[in-house]
Short mmCIF file of C-alpha atoms in Angstrom, two decimals:
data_model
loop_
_atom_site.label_atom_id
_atom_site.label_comp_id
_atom_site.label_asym_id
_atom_site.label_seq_id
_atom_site.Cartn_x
_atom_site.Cartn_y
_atom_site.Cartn_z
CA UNK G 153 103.96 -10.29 38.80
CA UNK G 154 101.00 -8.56 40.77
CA UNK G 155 101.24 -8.10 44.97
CA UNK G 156 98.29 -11.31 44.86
CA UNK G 157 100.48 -14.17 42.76
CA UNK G 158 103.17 -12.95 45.21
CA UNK G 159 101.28 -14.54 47.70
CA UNK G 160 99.85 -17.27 46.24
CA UNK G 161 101.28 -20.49 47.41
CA UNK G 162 102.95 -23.74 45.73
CA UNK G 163 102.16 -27.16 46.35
CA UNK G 164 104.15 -28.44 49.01
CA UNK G 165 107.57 -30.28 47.54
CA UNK G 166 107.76 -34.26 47.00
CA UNK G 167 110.42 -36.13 47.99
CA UNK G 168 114.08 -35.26 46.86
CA UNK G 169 112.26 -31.80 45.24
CA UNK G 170 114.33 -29.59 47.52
CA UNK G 171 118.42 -29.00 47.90
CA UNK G 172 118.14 -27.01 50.99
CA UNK G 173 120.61 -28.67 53.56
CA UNK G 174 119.60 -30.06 57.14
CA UNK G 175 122.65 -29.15 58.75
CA UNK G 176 123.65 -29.41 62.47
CA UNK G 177 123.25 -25.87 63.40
CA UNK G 178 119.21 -26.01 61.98
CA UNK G 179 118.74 -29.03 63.71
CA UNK G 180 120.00 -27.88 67.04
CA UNK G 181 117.40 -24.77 66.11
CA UNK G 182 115.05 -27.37 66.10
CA UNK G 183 115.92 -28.82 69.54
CA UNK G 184 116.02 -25.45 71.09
CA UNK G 185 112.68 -24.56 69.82
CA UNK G 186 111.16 -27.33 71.23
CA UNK G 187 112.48 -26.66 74.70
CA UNK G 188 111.98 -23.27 74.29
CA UNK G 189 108.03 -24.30 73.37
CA UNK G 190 108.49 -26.72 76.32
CA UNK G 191 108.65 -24.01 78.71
CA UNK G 192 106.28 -21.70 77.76
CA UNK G 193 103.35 -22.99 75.61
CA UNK G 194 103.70 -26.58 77.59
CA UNK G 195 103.48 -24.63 80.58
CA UNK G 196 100.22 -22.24 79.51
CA UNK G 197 98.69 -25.94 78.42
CA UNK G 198 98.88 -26.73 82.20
CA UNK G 199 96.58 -23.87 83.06
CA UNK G 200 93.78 -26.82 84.57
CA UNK G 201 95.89 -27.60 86.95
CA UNK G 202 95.89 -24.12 88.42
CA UNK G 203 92.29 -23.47 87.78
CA UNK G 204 91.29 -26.30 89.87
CA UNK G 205 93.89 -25.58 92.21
CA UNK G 206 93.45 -21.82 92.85
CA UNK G 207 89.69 -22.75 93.09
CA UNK G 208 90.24 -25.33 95.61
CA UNK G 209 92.96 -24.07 97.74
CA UNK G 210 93.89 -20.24 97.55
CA UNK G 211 91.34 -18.12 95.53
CA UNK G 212 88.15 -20.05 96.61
CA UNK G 213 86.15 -16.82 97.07
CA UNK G 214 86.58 -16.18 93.09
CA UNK G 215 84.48 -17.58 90.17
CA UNK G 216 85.65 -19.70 87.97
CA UNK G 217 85.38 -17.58 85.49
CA UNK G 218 87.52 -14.99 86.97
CA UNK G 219 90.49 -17.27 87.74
CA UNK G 220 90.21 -18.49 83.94
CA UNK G 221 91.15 -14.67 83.01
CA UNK G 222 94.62 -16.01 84.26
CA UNK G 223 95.05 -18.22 81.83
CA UNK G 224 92.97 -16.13 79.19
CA UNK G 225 95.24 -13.08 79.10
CA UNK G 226 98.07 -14.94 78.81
CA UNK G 227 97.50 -16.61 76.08
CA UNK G 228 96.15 -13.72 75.01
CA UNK G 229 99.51 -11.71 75.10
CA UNK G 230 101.16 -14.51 73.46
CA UNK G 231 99.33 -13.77 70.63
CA UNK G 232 98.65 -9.98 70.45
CA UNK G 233 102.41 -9.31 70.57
CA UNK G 234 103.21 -11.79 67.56
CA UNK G 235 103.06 -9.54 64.82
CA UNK G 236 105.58 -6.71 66.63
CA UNK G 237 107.45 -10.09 67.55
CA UNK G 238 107.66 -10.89 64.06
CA UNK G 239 108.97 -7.57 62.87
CA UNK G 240 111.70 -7.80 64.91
CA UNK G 241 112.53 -11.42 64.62
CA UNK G 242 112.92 -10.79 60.72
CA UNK G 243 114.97 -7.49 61.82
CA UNK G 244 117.46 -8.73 64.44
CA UNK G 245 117.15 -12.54 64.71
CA UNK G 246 115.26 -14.62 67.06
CA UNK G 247 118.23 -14.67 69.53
CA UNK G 248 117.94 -11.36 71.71
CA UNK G 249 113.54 -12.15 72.18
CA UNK G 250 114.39 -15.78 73.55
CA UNK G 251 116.87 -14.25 76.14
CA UNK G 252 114.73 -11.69 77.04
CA UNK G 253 111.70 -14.67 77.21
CA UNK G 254 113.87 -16.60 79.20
CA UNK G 255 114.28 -14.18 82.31
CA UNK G 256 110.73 -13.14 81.81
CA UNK G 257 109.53 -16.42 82.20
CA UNK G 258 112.09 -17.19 84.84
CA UNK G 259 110.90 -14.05 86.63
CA UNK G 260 107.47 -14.71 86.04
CA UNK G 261 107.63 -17.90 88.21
CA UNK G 262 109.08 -17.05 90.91
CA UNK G 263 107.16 -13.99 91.49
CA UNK G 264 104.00 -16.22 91.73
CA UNK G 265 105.99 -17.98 94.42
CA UNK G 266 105.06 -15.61 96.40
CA UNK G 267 101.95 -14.70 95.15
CA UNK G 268 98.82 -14.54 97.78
CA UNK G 269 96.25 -12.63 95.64
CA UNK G 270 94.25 -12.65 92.77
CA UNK G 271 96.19 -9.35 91.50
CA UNK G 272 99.60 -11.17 91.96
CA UNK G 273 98.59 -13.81 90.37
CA UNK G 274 97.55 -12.12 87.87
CA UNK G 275 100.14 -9.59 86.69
CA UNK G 276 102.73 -12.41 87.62
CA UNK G 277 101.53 -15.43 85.59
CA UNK G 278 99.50 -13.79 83.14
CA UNK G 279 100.67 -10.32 82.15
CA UNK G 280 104.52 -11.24 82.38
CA UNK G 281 104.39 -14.93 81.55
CA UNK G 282 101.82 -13.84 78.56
CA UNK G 283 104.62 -11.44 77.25
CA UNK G 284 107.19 -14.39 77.92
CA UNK G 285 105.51 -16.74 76.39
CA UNK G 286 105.37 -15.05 73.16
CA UNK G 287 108.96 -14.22 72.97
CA UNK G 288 109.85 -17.91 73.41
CA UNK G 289 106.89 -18.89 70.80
CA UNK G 290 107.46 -16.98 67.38
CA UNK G 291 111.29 -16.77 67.30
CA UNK G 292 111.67 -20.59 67.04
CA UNK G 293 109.04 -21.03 64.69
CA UNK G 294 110.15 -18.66 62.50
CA UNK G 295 113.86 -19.73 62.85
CA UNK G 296 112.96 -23.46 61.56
CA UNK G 297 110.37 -22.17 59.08
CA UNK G 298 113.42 -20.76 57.74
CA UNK G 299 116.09 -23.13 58.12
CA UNK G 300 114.11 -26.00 56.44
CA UNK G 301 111.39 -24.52 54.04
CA UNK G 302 110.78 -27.87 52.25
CA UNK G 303 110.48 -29.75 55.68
CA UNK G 304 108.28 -26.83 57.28
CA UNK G 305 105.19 -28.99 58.32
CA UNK G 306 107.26 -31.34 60.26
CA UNK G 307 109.87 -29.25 62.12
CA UNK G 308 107.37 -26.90 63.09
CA UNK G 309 105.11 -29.66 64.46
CA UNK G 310 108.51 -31.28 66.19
CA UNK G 311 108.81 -27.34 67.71
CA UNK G 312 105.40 -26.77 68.15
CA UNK G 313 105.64 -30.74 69.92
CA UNK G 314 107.49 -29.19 72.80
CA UNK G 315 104.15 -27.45 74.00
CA UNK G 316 102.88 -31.20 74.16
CA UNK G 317 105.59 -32.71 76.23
CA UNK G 318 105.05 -29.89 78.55
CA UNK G 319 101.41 -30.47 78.44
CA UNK G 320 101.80 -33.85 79.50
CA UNK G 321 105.28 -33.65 82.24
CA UNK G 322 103.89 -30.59 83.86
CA UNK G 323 100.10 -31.50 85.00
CA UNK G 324 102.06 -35.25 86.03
CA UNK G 325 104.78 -32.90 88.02
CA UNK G 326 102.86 -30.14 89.66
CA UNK G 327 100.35 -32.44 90.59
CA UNK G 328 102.75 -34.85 92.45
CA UNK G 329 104.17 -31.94 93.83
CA UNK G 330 100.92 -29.93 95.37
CA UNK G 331 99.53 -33.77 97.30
CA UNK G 332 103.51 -33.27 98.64
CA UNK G 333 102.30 -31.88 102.31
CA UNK G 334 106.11 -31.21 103.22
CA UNK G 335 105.69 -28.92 99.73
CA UNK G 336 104.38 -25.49 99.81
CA UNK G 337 103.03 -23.50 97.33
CA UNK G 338 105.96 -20.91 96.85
CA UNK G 339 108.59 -24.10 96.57
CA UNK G 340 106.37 -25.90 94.33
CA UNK G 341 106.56 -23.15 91.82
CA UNK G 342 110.64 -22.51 92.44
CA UNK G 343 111.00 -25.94 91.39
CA UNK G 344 109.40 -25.74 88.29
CA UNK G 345 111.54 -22.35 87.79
CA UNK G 346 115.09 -24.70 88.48
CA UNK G 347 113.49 -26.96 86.15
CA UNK G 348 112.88 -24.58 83.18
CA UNK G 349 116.33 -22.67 83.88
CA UNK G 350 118.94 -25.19 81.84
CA UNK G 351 116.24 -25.73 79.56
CA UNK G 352 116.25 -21.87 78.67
CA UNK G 353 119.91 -21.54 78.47
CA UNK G 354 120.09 -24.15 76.13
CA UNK G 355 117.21 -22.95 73.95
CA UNK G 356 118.65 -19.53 74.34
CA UNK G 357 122.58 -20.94 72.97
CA UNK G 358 121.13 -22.75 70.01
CA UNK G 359 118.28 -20.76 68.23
CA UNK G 360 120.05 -18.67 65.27
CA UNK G 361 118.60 -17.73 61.86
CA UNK G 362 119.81 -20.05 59.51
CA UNK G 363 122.19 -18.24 56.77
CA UNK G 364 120.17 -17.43 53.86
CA UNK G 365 122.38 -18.45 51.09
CA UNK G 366 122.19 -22.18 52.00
CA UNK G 367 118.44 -22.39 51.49
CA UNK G 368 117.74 -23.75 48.02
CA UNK G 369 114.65 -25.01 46.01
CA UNK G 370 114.61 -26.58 42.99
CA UNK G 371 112.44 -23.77 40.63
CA UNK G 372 108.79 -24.97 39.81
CA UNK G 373 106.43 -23.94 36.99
CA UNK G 374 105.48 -20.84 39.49
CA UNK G 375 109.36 -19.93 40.86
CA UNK G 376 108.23 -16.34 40.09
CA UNK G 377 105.98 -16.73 43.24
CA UNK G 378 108.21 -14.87 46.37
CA UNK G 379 106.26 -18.12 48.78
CA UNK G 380 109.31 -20.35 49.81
CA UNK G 381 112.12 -18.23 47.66
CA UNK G 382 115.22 -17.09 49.41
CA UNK G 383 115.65 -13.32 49.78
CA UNK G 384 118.66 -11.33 51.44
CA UNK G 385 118.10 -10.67 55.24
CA UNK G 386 115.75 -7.69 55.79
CA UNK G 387 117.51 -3.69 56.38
CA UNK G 388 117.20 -2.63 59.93
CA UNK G 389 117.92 0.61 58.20
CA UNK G 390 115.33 0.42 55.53
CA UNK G 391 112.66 3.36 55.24
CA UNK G 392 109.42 2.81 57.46
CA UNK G 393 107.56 2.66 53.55
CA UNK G 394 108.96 0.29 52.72
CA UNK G 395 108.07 -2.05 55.69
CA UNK G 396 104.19 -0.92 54.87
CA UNK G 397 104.74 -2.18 51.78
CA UNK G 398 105.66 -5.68 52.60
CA UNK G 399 103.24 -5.80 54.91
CA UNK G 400 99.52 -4.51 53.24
CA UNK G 401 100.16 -7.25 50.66
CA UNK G 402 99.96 -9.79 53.37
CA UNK G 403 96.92 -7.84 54.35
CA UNK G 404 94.86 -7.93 51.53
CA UNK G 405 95.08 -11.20 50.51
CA UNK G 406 91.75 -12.67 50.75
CA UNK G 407 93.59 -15.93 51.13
CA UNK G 408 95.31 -14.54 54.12
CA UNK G 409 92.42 -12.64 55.70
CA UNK G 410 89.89 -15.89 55.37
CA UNK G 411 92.98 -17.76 57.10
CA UNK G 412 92.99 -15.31 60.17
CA UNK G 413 89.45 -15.12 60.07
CA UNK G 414 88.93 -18.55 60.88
CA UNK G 415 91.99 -19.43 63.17
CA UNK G 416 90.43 -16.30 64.97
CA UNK G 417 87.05 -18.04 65.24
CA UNK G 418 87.68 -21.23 66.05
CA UNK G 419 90.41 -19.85 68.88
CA UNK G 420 86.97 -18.63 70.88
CA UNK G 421 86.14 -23.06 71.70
CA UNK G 422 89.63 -24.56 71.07
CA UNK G 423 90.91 -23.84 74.34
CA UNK G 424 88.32 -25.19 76.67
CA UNK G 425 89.15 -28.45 76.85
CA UNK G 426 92.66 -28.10 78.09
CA UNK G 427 91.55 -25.57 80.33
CA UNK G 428 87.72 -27.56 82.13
CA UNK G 429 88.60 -31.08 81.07
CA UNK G 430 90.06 -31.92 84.87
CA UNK G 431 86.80 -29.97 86.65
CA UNK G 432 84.53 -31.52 84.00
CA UNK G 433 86.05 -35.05 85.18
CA UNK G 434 85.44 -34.11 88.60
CA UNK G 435 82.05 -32.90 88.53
CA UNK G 436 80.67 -35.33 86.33
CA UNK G 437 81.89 -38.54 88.13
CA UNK G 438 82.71 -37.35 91.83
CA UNK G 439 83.87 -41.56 93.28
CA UNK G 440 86.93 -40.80 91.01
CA UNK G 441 90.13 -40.82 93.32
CA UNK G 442 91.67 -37.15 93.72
CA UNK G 443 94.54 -37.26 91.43
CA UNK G 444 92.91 -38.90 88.45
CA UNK G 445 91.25 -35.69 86.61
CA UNK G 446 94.63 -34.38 86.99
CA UNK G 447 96.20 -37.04 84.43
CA UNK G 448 93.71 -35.97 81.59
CA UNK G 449 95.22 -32.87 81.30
CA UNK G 450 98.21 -34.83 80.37
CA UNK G 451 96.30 -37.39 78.20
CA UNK G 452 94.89 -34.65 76.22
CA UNK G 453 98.44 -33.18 75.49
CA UNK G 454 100.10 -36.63 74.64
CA UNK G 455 97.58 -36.74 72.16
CA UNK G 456 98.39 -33.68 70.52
CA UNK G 457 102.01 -34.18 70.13
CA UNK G 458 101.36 -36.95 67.62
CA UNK G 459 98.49 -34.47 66.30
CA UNK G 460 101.31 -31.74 65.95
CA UNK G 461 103.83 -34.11 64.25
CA UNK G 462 102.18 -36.58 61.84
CA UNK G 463 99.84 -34.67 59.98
CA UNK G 464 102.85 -31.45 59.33
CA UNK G 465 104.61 -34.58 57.48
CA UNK G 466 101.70 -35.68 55.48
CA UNK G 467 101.14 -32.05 54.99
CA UNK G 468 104.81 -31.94 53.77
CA UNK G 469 104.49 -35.18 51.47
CA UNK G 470 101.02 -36.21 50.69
CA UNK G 471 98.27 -33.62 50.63
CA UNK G 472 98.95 -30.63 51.71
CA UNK G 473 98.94 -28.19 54.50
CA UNK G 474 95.76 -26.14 53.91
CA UNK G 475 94.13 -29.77 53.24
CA UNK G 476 94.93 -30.94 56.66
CA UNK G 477 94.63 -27.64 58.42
CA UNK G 478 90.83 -27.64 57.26
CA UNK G 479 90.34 -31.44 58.24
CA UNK G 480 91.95 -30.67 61.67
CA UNK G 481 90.17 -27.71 62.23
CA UNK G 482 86.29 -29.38 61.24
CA UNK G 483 87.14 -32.56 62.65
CA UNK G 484 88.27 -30.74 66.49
CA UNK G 485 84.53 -29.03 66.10
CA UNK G 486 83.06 -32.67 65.23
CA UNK G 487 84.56 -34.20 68.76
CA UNK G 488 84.01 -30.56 70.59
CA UNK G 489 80.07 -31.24 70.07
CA UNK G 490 80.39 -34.99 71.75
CA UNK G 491 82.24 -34.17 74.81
CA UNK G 492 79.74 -34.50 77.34
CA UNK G 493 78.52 -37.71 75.84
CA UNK G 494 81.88 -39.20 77.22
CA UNK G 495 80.27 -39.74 80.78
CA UNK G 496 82.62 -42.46 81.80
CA UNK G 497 86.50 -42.47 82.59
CA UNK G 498 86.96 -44.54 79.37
CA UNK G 499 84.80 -42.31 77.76
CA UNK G 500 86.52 -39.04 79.00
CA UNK G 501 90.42 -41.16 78.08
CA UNK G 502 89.25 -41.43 74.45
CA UNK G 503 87.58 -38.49 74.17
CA UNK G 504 90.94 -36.39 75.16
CA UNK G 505 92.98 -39.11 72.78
CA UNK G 506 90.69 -37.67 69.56
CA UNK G 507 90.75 -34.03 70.92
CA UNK G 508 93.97 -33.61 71.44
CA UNK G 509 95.09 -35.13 68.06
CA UNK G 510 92.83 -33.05 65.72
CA UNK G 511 93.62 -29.83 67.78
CA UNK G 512 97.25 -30.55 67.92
CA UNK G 513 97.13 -30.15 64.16
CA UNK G 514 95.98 -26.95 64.02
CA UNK G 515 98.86 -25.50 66.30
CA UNK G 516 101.35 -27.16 64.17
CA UNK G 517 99.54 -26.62 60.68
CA UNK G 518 98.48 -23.21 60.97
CA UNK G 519 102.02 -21.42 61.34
CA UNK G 520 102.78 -23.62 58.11
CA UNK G 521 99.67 -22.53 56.20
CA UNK G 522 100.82 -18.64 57.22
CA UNK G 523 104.83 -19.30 56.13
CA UNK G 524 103.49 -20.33 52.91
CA UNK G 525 101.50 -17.66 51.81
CA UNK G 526 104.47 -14.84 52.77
CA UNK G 527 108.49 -15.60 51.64
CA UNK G 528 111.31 -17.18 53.92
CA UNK G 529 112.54 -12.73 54.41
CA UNK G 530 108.57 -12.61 56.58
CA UNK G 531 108.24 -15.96 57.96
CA UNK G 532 108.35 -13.65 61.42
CA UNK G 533 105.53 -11.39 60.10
CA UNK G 534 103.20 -13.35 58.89
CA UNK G 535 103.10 -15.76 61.34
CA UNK G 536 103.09 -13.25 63.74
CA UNK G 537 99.83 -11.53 61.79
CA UNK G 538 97.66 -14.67 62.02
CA UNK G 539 99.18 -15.18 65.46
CA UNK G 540 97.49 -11.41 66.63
CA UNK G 541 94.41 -12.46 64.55
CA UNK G 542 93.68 -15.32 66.75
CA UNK G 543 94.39 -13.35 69.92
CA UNK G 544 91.22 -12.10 70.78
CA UNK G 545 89.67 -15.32 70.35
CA UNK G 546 92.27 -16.49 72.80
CA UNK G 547 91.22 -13.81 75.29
CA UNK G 548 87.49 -14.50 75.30
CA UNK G 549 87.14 -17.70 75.05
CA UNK G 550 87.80 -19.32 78.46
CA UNK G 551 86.09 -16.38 80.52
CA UNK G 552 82.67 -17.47 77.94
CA UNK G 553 83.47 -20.91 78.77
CA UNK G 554 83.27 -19.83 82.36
CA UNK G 555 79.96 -18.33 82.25
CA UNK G 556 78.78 -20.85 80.32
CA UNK G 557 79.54 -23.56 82.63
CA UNK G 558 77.93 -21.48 85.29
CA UNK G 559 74.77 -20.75 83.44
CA UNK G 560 74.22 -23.94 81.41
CA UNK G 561 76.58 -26.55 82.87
CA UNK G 562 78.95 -28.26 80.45
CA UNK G 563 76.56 -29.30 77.34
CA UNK G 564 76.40 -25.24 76.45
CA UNK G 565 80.51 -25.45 76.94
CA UNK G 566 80.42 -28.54 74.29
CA UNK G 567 78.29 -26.54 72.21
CA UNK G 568 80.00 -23.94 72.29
CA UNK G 569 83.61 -25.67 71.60
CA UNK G 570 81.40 -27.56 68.96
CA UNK G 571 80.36 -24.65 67.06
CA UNK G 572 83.23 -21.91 66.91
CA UNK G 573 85.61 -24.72 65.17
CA UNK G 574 82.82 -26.06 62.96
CA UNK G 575 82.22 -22.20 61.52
CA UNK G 576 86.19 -21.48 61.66
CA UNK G 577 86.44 -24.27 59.50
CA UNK G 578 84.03 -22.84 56.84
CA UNK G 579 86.53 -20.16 56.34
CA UNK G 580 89.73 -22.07 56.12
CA UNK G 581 88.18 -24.36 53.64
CA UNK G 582 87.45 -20.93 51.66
CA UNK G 583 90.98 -19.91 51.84
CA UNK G 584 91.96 -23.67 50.78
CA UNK G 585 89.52 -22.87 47.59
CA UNK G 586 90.93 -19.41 47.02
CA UNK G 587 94.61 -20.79 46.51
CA UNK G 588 93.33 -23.90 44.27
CA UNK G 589 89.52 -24.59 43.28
CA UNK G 590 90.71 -28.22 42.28
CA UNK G 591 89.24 -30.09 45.34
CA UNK G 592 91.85 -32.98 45.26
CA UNK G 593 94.85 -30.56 45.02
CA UNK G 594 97.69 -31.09 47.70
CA UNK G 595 97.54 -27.28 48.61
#
């Protein structure tokens, strides 16, 4: 078997195809992922909150483009550190990264308790909650991918699903709590830190790699294929060679490289919208009461947690995971172009339901499309690869939003969203095509 069928996918597994057992403990990995997902990707999706609020209230003398780096570089960590993340998740286990994301993320919020300036802020809730963030992201994913290979699609986009929840509970809660005048900022934010603490000891107690001998698929006409086949856990002691050699495989797949190519591009506009939805609301219809703008935030995310659910089962069942990932990803660039033709609050609400549904999808679907090119033994690595693909699109994106806004108002940021998932799309439908030229294949 050459190094390119070994990472060649299958088709995803029909009903009753698999013997791989849902058992308690993977289930439980599953609830802990989402709360660990809750807490750190939920929170990062409430990033336009802050932006307004920094703007408004303690940073006014900085662009918004500047206080968007915030948010920028910590996604941007998140990412960027995925594919050392990976390596040791497949090492050591997820368990010692989510501790250690915990009391980073714990420690992250209460330092920007106290925060006063733009460089506190900064190296508080974007250089250590960035880090954070990606320990309590990967690990999970990776766990479940693991625990349930036949059910990938949908208990990643139940983990992935925690981001939404927090999308949605934490613009509704820090909003209540900033128009509390008895509140101030510093206790706002130590709230939200007793809030996320049993959440992270419970995500932190339940998390484990599954056992490896329990996982179990039924061979298929391609079992030689190393996609979705059990392997022994991975040698911490194993020679640094042979850890190259696992990974430039994974590296020069073309299937692989037009994957991260165009998660990486369409990462540059995917963003936006959570983070200038509430100061596009407000500038474009200025009678709205206050603490309306604040609720699309939340609409958006509610949105995407059906958007990161329902289409990782169809994926699972029906057609495919690179199928939907390409729909998702085209069909987010189709409603990126319209935004600013949603003038209207009804306009905006809808507009934020159809956003956050086809971009939800590609959180959920990507990390599926990655675990199935690479076996169960680098679930960690090669999600963690396409993870540091996407990171510099992460990084740039919302400061280029930011001067775009500035220079051209919020047509050239619609545009903009419009066009980076429209031309990522192009090159996940041409990974799609590398794995099976059959255009009605469930792939």
């Amino acid at each position: 078997m050459s190094k390119e069928e070994g990472l060649r996918t299958q088709p995803p597994p029909t009903a009753g195809a698999s013997t791989d057992k849902v058992s308690l403990r993977a289930c439980l990995t599953v609830v802990g992922g989402f709360f660990a997902l809750f807490c750190g990707v939920g929170f990062t999706n409430a990033f336009g909150i802050f932006q307004e609020y920094y703007k408004t209230n303690i940073l006014p003398e900085h662009s918004a483009s500047a206080i968007s780096w915030i948010g920028s570089v910590s996604i941007f960590l998140a990412y960027i550190l995925a594919p050392a993340t990976g390596v040791v998740v497949d090492r050591y286990g997820p368990t010692p990264l989510i501790i250690a994301g915990g009391v980073l993320e714990l420690f992250s919020i209460f330092m920007v308790s106290l925060c006063k300036k733009y460089y506190q802020f900064f190296l508080a809730q974007a250089i250590v909650f960035g880090v954070a963030t990606c320990f309590l992201t990967l690990p999970p994913i990776s766990a479940v991918s693991r625990a349930m290979p036949s059910h990938r699609g949908l208990v990643i986009g139940i983990v992935v699903g925690g981001s939404s929840i927090g999308g949605i509970i934490w613009p509704i809660m820090l909003e209540r709590l900033f128009s509390n005048p008895s509140l101030s900022f510093g206790w706002v934010m130590r709230i939200v830190g007793f809030t996320m603490l049993p959440l992270l000891v419970f995500a932190s107690a339940t998390i484990r790699d599954h056992p490896k001998n329990n996982q179990k698929t039924v061979p298929t006409a391609s079992e030689n294929s190393e996609s979705d086949t059990p392997s022994p856990p991975p040698n911490p002691n194993r020679p640094a060679s042979q850890w190259r050699s696992s990974v430039l495989p994974i590296l020069k797949s073309p299937v692989f490289l037009l994957l991260s190519i165009g998660l990486a591009i369409s990462y540059l506009g995917m963003f936006l919208p959570f983070f200038y939805i509430v100061s596009y609301a407000t500038s474009s219809i200025p009678s709205l009461p206050k603490d309306i703008p604040f609720y699309l935030a939340s609409i958006v995310n509610a949105a995407s947690l059906f958007g990161r659910t329902v289409p990782g089962y169809l994926a699972d069942r029906y057609f495919g995971h690179f199928n939907l990932l390409f729909a998702a990803v085209f069909l987010s660039g189709v409603v990126g172009f319209t935004w600013t033709a949603a003038d209207t609050l009804a306009g905006i609400v809808v507009w934020c339901l159809a956003y956050g549904f086809t971009s939800g999808a590609i959180l959920s679907l990507q990390s599926a499309c990655a675990g199935k090119i690479v076996g169960l033994e680098k679930q960690g690595l090669g999600v963690g690869l396409v993870m540091g693909a996407v990171s510099v699109g992460s990084l740039a994106g919302a400061p280029i939003g930011g001067s775009l806004v500035g220079s051209y108002g919020y047509l050239g940021l619609s545009m903009f969203t419009g066009a980076t998932l429209v031309a990522g799309s192009l090159f996940v439908g041409a990974a799609r095509l590398g794995l099976d030229k059959k255009i009605f294949a469930a792939v």
